[in-house]
XYZ file of C-alpha atoms in Angstrom:
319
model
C 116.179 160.378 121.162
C 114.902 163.898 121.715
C 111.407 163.206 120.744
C 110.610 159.631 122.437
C 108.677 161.147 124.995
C 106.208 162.113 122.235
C 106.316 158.961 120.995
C 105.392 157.210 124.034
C 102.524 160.378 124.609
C 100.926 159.205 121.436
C 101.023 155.943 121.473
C 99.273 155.862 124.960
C 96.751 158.607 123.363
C 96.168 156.513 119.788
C 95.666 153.460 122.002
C 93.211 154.707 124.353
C 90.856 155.828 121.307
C 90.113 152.195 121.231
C 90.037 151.272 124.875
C 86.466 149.624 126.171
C 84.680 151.068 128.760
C 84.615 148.166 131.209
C 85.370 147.887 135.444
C 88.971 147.387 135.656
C 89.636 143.477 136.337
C 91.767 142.762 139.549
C 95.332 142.053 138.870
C 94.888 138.861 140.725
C 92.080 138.059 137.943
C 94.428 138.951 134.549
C 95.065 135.676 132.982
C 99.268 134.890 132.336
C 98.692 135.667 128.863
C 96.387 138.818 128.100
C 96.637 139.393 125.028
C 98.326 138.331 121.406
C 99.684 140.876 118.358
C 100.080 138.785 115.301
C 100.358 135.570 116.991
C 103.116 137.456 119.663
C 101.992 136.520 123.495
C 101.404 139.902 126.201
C 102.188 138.643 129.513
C 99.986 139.693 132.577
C 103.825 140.436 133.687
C 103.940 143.471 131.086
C 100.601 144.491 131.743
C 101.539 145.283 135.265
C 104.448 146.959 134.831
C 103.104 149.303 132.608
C 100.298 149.784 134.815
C 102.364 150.683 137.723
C 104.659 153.336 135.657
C 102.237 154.542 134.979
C 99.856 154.611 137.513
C 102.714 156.915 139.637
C 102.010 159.559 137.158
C 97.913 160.039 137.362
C 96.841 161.101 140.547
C 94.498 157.984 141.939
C 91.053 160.184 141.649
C 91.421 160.074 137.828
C 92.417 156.488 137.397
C 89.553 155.283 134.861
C 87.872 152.475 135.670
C 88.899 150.626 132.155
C 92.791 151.207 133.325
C 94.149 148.071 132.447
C 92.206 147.574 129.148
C 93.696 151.044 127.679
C 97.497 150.246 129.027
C 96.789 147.254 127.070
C 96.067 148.468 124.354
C 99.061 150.981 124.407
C 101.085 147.946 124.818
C 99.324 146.138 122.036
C 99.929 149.894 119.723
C 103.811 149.620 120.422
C 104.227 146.162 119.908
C 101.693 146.964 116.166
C 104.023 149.143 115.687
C 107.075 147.435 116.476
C 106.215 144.533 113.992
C 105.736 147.525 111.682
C 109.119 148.556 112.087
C 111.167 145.362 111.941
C 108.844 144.870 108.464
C 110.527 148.365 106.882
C 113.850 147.136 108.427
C 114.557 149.748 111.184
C 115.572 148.113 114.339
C 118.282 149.399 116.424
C 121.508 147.903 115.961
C 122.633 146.189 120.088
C 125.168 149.204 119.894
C 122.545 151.467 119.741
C 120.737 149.824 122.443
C 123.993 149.366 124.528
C 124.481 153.568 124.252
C 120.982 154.741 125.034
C 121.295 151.989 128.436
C 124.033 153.974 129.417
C 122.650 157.204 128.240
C 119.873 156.891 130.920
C 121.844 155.098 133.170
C 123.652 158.910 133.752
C 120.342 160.035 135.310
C 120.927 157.321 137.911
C 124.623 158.019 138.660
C 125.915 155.704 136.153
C 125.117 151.909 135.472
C 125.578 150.738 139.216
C 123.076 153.168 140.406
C 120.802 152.284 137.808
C 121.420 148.682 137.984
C 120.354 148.715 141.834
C 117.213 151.165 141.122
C 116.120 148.386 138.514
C 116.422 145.983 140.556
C 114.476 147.319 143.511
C 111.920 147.855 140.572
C 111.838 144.437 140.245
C 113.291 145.201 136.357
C 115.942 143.481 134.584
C 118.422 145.076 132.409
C 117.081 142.889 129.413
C 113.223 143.875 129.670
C 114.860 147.900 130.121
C 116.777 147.170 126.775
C 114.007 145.352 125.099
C 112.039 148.263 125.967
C 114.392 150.595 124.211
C 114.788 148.773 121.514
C 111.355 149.241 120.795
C 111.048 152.866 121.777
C 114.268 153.836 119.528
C 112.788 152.329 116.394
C 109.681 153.269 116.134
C 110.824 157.139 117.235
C 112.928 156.151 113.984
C 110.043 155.334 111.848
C 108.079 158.011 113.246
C 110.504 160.660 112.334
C 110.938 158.761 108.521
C 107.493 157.901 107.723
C 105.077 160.250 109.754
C 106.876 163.641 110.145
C 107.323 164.559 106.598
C 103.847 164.064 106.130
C 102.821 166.699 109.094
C 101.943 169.946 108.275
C 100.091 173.076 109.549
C 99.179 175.610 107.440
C 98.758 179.403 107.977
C 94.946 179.250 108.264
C 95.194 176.394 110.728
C 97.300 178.766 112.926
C 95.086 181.849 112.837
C 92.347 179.615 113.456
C 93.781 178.514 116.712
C 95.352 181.952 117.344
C 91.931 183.623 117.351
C 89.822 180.618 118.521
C 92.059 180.570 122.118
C 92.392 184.224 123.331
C 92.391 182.971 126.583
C 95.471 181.157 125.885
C 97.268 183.862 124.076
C 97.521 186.408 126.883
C 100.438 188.347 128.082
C 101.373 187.652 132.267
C 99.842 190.537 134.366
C 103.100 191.508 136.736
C 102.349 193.734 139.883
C 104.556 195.189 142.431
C 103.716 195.615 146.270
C 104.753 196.864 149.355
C 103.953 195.200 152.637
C 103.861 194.812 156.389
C 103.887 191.478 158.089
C 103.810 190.531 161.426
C 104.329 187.008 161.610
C 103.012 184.473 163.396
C 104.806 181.344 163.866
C 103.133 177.856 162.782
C 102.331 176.848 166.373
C 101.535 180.089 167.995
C 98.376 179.952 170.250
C 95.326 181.615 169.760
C 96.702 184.597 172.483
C 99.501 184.783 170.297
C 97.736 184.980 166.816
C 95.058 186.996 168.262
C 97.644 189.665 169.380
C 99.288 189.608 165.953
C 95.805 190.583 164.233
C 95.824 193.416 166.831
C 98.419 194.930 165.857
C 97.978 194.508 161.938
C 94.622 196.670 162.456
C 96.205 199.009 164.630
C 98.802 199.201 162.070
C 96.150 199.738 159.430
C 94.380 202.448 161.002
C 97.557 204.269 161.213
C 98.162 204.347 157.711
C 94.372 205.213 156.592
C 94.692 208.348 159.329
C 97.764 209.321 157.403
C 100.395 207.503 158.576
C 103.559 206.607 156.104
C 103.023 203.327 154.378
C 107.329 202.741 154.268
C 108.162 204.280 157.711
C 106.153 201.774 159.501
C 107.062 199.252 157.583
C 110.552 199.696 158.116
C 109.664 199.999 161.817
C 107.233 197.475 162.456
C 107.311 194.241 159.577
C 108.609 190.988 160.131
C 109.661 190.395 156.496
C 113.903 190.747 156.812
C 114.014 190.997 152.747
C 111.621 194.054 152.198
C 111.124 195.735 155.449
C 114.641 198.219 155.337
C 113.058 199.391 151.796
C 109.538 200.553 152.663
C 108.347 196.806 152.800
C 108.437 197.233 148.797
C 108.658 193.708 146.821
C 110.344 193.108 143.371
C 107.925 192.276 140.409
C 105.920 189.122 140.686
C 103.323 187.424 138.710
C 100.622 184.889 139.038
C 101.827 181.854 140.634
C 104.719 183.348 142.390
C 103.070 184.069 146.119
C 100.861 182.328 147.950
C 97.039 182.323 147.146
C 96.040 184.940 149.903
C 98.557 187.545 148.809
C 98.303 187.088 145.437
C 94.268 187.399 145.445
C 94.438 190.543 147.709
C 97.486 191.951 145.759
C 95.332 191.402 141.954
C 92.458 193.279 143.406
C 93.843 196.530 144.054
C 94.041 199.757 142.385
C 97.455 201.151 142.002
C 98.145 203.409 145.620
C 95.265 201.388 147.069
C 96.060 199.320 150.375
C 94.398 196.046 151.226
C 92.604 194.879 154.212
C 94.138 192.733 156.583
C 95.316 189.472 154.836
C 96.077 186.337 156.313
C 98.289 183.558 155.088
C 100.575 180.820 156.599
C 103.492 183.602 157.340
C 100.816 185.910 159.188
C 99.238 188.942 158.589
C 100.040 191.458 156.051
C 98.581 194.663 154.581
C 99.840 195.256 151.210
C 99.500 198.120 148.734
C 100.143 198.256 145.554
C 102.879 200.491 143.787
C 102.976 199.596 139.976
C 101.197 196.590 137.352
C 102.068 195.922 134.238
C 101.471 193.859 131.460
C 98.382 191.800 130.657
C 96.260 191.959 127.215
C 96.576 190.002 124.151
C 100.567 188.323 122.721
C 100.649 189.639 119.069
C 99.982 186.686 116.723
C 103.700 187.328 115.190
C 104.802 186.643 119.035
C 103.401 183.402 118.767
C 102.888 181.784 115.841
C 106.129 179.960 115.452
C 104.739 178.023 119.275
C 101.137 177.943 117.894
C 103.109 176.108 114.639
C 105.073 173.746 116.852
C 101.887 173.029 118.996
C 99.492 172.378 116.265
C 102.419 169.926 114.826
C 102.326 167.829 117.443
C 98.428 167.340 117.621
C 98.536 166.203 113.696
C 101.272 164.166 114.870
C 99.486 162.404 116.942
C 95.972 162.067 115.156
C 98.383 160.713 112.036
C 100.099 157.900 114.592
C 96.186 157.536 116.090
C 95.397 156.266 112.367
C 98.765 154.348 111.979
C 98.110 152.313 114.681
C 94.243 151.683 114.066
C 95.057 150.751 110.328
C 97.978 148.352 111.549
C 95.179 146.895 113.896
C 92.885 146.029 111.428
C 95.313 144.474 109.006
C 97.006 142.128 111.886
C 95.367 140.019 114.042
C 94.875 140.925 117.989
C 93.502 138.847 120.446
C 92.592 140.206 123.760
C 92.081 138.052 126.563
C 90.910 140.983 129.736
């Protein structure tokens, strides 16, 4: 089932395109029964439990205040689609089922682990199976019915490829040397204040003339880099701490920094080499522009799947 995550990404997306924008009810409020697909019942039960998965993955500041109306709905899209898939005749067979359970169950440590995490969940194995029996056939309908009809053509890529430069440049890689003297966590302000001392003392020595390396070697607190000059291997954005990085992208090459401060201590850097940068050749990325572009048709094809399949069934909502 290699692509059910997508599934489950685009159901939640096609869903939401038809979500109300309304204060999210308290739970306490939700009625047993919230909602009905074709004459099938939603319990407030389901409701929740979506909610909560996946609640844990949104960070709380972004929770909209319709929530529970749009994981409706995504509920109400897989159970559309669902129907939709017993009507073609492409349910899982139990075995099927029975293998993906214990496919999953391998993440856990095997079906005791699993079995236990469920239950502190509050889950049983049958709502976990009903669950993939729903997931594994409509990924099976998706792949039959909706794939084949996905395309992207070679205008559609250069489109995106020269409409996104931002998005299409190479990593910028630099390479420093430092000195650190470190300052531990908890160090009071004597301590700290001596440690700044003796960066700028340490500074002044190398802007009089002073070798970079030799005092490096004789004076940082970095065990990794200090017997080699205090030089660093090759690192990119994202790979130091915000500080160091910021001081380290703002120098020329042979150009030393001011003092700079971070969580290990102080450090004066300079920088030996940088490479890289500019714009990825369009051959370099079309076949990810392809796959990219795939998936957003993808989705705005299962968007219109699930809004047709709405208006030919009958939903009730009851939130």
């Amino acid at each position: 089932m290699k692509c059910r995550w997508l599934v489950r990404a685009l159901v939640f997306s096609a869903s939401c395109a038809n979500a109300l924008s309304q204060q999210a009810p308290n739970p306490n409020s939700l009625p047993e029964i919230v909602a009905k697909v074709n004459g099938l019942e939603i319990s407030k039960t389901e409701l929740l439990r979506r909610a909560e998965a996946l609640k844990a993955q949104i960070p709380p500041s972004e929770v909209p205040p319709d929530f529970y109306r749009r994981v409706l709905d995504d509920l109400i899209g897989d159970e559309l689609l669902y129907q939709a898939v017993e009507a073609k005749n492409l349910a899982p067979t139990e075995a099927e089922i029975e293998s993906e359970f214990e496919n999953q169950s391998q993440s856990f440590g095997g079906l005791v682990a699993f079995a236990e995490a469920l239950a502190k969940q509050g889950i049983s194995r049958e709502q976990v199976k009903l669950d993939l029996k729903k997931e594994i056939g409509i990924q099976r309908m998706v792949e039959r019915d909706l794939v084949p009809q996905v395309t992207v053509s070679e205008e559609e890529k250069r489109t995106y490829y020269d409409g996104n430069p931002e998005a299409m440049q190479k990593s910028s890689e630099f390479r420093v040397a430092h000195i650190l003297i470190q300052v531990p966590a908890d160090a009071p302000p004597g301590v700290k204040e001596a440690a700044y001392k003796k960066t700028t003392a340490l500074w002044s020595m190398i802007e009089v003339g002073q070798d970079f390396g030799d005092l490096a070697r004789r004076n940082s607190g970095d065990p990794g880099s200090k017997d080699n000059g205090g030089e660093l291997p090759w690192m990119s954005k994202g790979e130091t701490v915000p500080p160091f990085e910021a001081a380290a992208m703002a120098l020329e090459i042979g150009e030393m920094s001011d003092v700079v401060e971070t969580q290990f201590g102080f450090h004066i850097l300079k920088l030996l080499e940088r490479r890289g940068g500019g714009l990825i050749p369009y051959e370099d990325v079309q076949a990810r522009i392809e796959e990219f572009l795939k998936k957003l048709n993808l989705q705005k094809r299962l968007e219109t799947e699930v809004e047709t399949l709405r208006a030919q069934g009958t939903v009730e909502v009851f939130i």
